[in-house]
Amino acid sequence: MNRLEFETKLNEFYKGAVKPLTPYYNKHAVMVFCCTDCQYTFFGKAGHIVGKQHQRHACGLPYSDQNGERLKSVSKRHRIKKKETFKIDDLYKMIWNDYGYKEIAQELRVNPIIIKDYFKSEGLI
């Protein structure tokens, strides 16, 4: 499938409501799409978005299960747990108490690279 065929199928299935935000390379490439009907921005493979019915975007509905049946809701088992949040004051207290960036990252449960980049930007490393 080339770019012109993909764009034709995309407009045929979604009547212009789903727009690609990234360029089309091939049907296996992951692209970013935006639905103008539900204002939802999502990732999807180009071949899936214009492929089988259970792989297409449906406003307000999650995608399908392993058997291709469209889900009406997401089960509790698959819900993302609410992450623990930390206060920025906790970060500053740890910096003042001479914690290393790895110790801070472990304590706050964040990627150490983020804390390391912050340390570099503040001249702490």
PDB file of C-alpha atoms in Angstrom:
ATOM      1  CA  MET A   1       0.000   0.000   0.000  1.00  0.00           C
ATOM      2  CA  ASN A   2       1.464   3.356  -0.985  1.00  0.00           C
ATOM      3  CA  ARG A   3       0.750   6.788   0.523  1.00  0.00           C
ATOM      4  CA  LEU A   4      -2.037   7.630  -1.942  1.00  0.00           C
ATOM      5  CA  GLU A   5      -3.866   4.315  -1.315  1.00  0.00           C
ATOM      6  CA  PHE A   6      -3.514   4.822   2.448  1.00  0.00           C
ATOM      7  CA  GLU A   7      -4.939   8.362   2.326  1.00  0.00           C
ATOM      8  CA  THR A   8      -7.821   7.190   0.120  1.00  0.00           C
ATOM      9  CA  LYS A   9      -8.727   4.365   2.528  1.00  0.00           C
ATOM     10  CA  LEU A  10      -8.357   6.668   5.541  1.00  0.00           C
ATOM     11  CA  ASN A  11     -10.805   9.187   4.065  1.00  0.00           C
ATOM     12  CA  GLU A  12     -13.158   6.407   2.962  1.00  0.00           C
ATOM     13  CA  PHE A  13     -13.352   4.806   6.433  1.00  0.00           C
ATOM     14  CA  TYR A  14     -13.397   7.945   8.569  1.00  0.00           C
ATOM     15  CA  LYS A  15     -14.951  10.549   6.209  1.00  0.00           C
ATOM     16  CA  GLY A  16     -12.060  12.936   6.909  1.00  0.00           C
ATOM     17  CA  ALA A  17     -12.454  12.843  10.722  1.00  0.00           C
ATOM     18  CA  VAL A  18      -9.130  11.064  11.395  1.00  0.00           C
ATOM     19  CA  LYS A  19      -6.071  12.979  10.244  1.00  0.00           C
ATOM     20  CA  PRO A  20      -2.479  11.693  10.309  1.00  0.00           C
ATOM     21  CA  LEU A  21      -0.088  13.964  12.216  1.00  0.00           C
ATOM     22  CA  THR A  22       3.034  12.144  11.053  1.00  0.00           C
ATOM     23  CA  PRO A  23       4.081  11.181   7.521  1.00  0.00           C
ATOM     24  CA  TYR A  24       3.196   7.801   6.022  1.00  0.00           C
ATOM     25  CA  TYR A  25       6.175   5.504   5.366  1.00  0.00           C
ATOM     26  CA  ASN A  26       4.600   2.071   5.073  1.00  0.00           C
ATOM     27  CA  LYS A  27       1.671   0.105   6.503  1.00  0.00           C
ATOM     28  CA  HIS A  28       3.783  -1.208   9.403  1.00  0.00           C
ATOM     29  CA  ALA A  29       4.976   2.187  10.613  1.00  0.00           C
ATOM     30  CA  VAL A  30       3.460   3.578  13.811  1.00  0.00           C
ATOM     31  CA  MET A  31       1.899   6.971  13.214  1.00  0.00           C
ATOM     32  CA  VAL A  32       0.169   9.616  15.293  1.00  0.00           C
ATOM     33  CA  PHE A  33      -3.448  10.367  14.389  1.00  0.00           C
ATOM     34  CA  CYS A  34      -5.974  12.939  15.548  1.00  0.00           C
ATOM     35  CA  CYS A  35      -9.740  12.454  15.448  1.00  0.00           C
ATOM     36  CA  THR A  36     -11.565  15.737  14.907  1.00  0.00           C
ATOM     37  CA  ASP A  37     -14.858  14.237  16.129  1.00  0.00           C
ATOM     38  CA  CYS A  38     -13.713  13.220  19.641  1.00  0.00           C
ATOM     39  CA  GLN A  39     -10.552  15.390  19.820  1.00  0.00           C
ATOM     40  CA  TYR A  40      -8.501  12.279  20.651  1.00  0.00           C
ATOM     41  CA  THR A  41      -4.854  11.987  19.591  1.00  0.00           C
ATOM     42  CA  PHE A  42      -3.604   8.407  19.409  1.00  0.00           C
ATOM     43  CA  PHE A  43      -0.895   6.132  18.051  1.00  0.00           C
ATOM     44  CA  GLY A  44      -1.598   3.383  15.566  1.00  0.00           C
ATOM     45  CA  LYS A  45      -0.065   1.410  12.752  1.00  0.00           C
ATOM     46  CA  ALA A  46      -1.160   2.671   9.375  1.00  0.00           C
ATOM     47  CA  GLY A  47      -2.251  -0.817   8.277  1.00  0.00           C
ATOM     48  CA  HIS A  48      -4.352  -1.272  11.416  1.00  0.00           C
ATOM     49  CA  ILE A  49      -6.147   2.079  11.187  1.00  0.00           C
ATOM     50  CA  VAL A  50      -7.461   1.207   7.734  1.00  0.00           C
ATOM     51  CA  GLY A  51      -7.434  -2.563   8.282  1.00  0.00           C
ATOM     52  CA  LYS A  52      -9.801  -4.858  10.133  1.00  0.00           C
ATOM     53  CA  GLN A  53     -12.855  -3.379  11.851  1.00  0.00           C
ATOM     54  CA  HIS A  54     -11.685  -4.259  15.379  1.00  0.00           C
ATOM     55  CA  GLN A  55      -8.393  -2.401  14.833  1.00  0.00           C
ATOM     56  CA  ARG A  56      -9.910   0.879  13.671  1.00  0.00           C
ATOM     57  CA  HIS A  57     -10.533   3.953  15.775  1.00  0.00           C
ATOM     58  CA  ALA A  58     -14.022   4.255  17.262  1.00  0.00           C
ATOM     59  CA  CYS A  59     -14.769   7.480  19.131  1.00  0.00           C
ATOM     60  CA  GLY A  60     -15.070   6.919  22.870  1.00  0.00           C
ATOM     61  CA  LEU A  61     -14.489   3.161  22.747  1.00  0.00           C
ATOM     62  CA  PRO A  62     -11.419   1.143  23.673  1.00  0.00           C
ATOM     63  CA  TYR A  63     -10.072  -1.276  21.101  1.00  0.00           C
ATOM     64  CA  SER A  64     -10.749  -5.003  20.925  1.00  0.00           C
ATOM     65  CA  ASP A  65      -9.738  -8.120  22.807  1.00  0.00           C
ATOM     66  CA  GLN A  66      -7.561 -10.910  21.432  1.00  0.00           C
ATOM     67  CA  ASN A  67     -10.581 -12.428  19.630  1.00  0.00           C
ATOM     68  CA  GLY A  68     -11.415  -9.244  17.745  1.00  0.00           C
ATOM     69  CA  GLU A  69     -14.512  -8.385  19.826  1.00  0.00           C
ATOM     70  CA  ARG A  70     -14.903  -4.641  20.449  1.00  0.00           C
ATOM     71  CA  LEU A  71     -14.730  -3.865  24.164  1.00  0.00           C
ATOM     72  CA  LYS A  72     -17.484  -1.859  25.821  1.00  0.00           C
ATOM     73  CA  SER A  73     -15.243  -0.930  28.739  1.00  0.00           C
ATOM     74  CA  VAL A  74     -11.793  -1.648  30.085  1.00  0.00           C
ATOM     75  CA  SER A  75     -11.711  -4.217  32.878  1.00  0.00           C
ATOM     76  CA  LYS A  76     -10.294  -3.444  36.288  1.00  0.00           C
ATOM     77  CA  ARG A  77      -7.492  -5.867  35.618  1.00  0.00           C
ATOM     78  CA  HIS A  78      -6.182  -3.717  32.766  1.00  0.00           C
ATOM     79  CA  ARG A  79      -6.613  -0.322  34.390  1.00  0.00           C
ATOM     80  CA  ILE A  80      -3.465   1.635  34.996  1.00  0.00           C
ATOM     81  CA  LYS A  81      -2.851   2.151  38.669  1.00  0.00           C
ATOM     82  CA  LYS A  82      -2.774   5.729  39.793  1.00  0.00           C
ATOM     83  CA  LYS A  83       0.837   6.677  40.273  1.00  0.00           C
ATOM     84  CA  GLU A  84       1.996   8.013  43.543  1.00  0.00           C
ATOM     85  CA  THR A  85       2.753  11.681  43.236  1.00  0.00           C
ATOM     86  CA  PHE A  86       5.432  13.554  45.041  1.00  0.00           C
ATOM     87  CA  LYS A  87       5.732  17.149  46.001  1.00  0.00           C
ATOM     88  CA  ILE A  88       8.478  19.242  44.498  1.00  0.00           C
ATOM     89  CA  ASP A  89       9.435  20.110  48.080  1.00  0.00           C
ATOM     90  CA  ASP A  90      10.468  16.475  48.570  1.00  0.00           C
ATOM     91  CA  LEU A  91      12.929  16.825  45.692  1.00  0.00           C
ATOM     92  CA  TYR A  92      14.408  20.040  47.073  1.00  0.00           C
ATOM     93  CA  LYS A  93      14.755  18.558  50.577  1.00  0.00           C
ATOM     94  CA  MET A  94      16.660  15.580  49.179  1.00  0.00           C
ATOM     95  CA  ILE A  95      18.957  17.878  47.194  1.00  0.00           C
ATOM     96  CA  TRP A  96      19.659  19.966  50.302  1.00  0.00           C
ATOM     97  CA  ASN A  97      20.392  16.785  52.260  1.00  0.00           C
ATOM     98  CA  ASP A  98      23.039  15.776  49.668  1.00  0.00           C
ATOM     99  CA  TYR A  99      21.222  12.836  48.130  1.00  0.00           C
ATOM    100  CA  GLY A 100      22.721  11.656  44.855  1.00  0.00           C
ATOM    101  CA  TYR A 101      20.615  11.725  41.695  1.00  0.00           C
ATOM    102  CA  LYS A 102      20.299   7.925  41.717  1.00  0.00           C
ATOM    103  CA  GLU A 103      19.080   7.921  45.322  1.00  0.00           C
ATOM    104  CA  ILE A 104      16.549  10.651  44.554  1.00  0.00           C
ATOM    105  CA  ALA A 105      15.297   8.809  41.476  1.00  0.00           C
ATOM    106  CA  GLN A 106      14.909   5.597  43.446  1.00  0.00           C
ATOM    107  CA  GLU A 107      13.111   7.348  46.286  1.00  0.00           C
ATOM    108  CA  LEU A 108      10.724   9.235  43.973  1.00  0.00           C
ATOM    109  CA  ARG A 109      10.366   6.295  41.575  1.00  0.00           C
ATOM    110  CA  VAL A 110      11.323   8.246  38.479  1.00  0.00           C
ATOM    111  CA  ASN A 111      13.846   7.708  35.715  1.00  0.00           C
ATOM    112  CA  PRO A 112      17.340   8.636  37.004  1.00  0.00           C
ATOM    113  CA  ILE A 113      18.147  10.356  33.697  1.00  0.00           C
ATOM    114  CA  ILE A 114      15.509  12.999  34.465  1.00  0.00           C
ATOM    115  CA  ILE A 115      17.080  13.816  37.812  1.00  0.00           C
ATOM    116  CA  LYS A 116      20.591  13.684  36.326  1.00  0.00           C
ATOM    117  CA  ASP A 117      19.572  16.169  33.600  1.00  0.00           C
ATOM    118  CA  TYR A 118      18.107  18.447  36.278  1.00  0.00           C
ATOM    119  CA  PHE A 119      21.347  18.252  38.270  1.00  0.00           C
ATOM    120  CA  LYS A 120      23.349  19.151  35.138  1.00  0.00           C
ATOM    121  CA  SER A 121      21.085  22.087  34.281  1.00  0.00           C
ATOM    122  CA  GLU A 122      21.455  23.442  37.837  1.00  0.00           C
ATOM    123  CA  GLY A 123      25.234  22.928  37.870  1.00  0.00           C
ATOM    124  CA  LEU A 124      25.118  20.299  40.606  1.00  0.00           C
ATOM    125  CA  ILE A 125      27.119  17.787  38.577  1.00  0.00           C
TER     126      ILE A 125
END
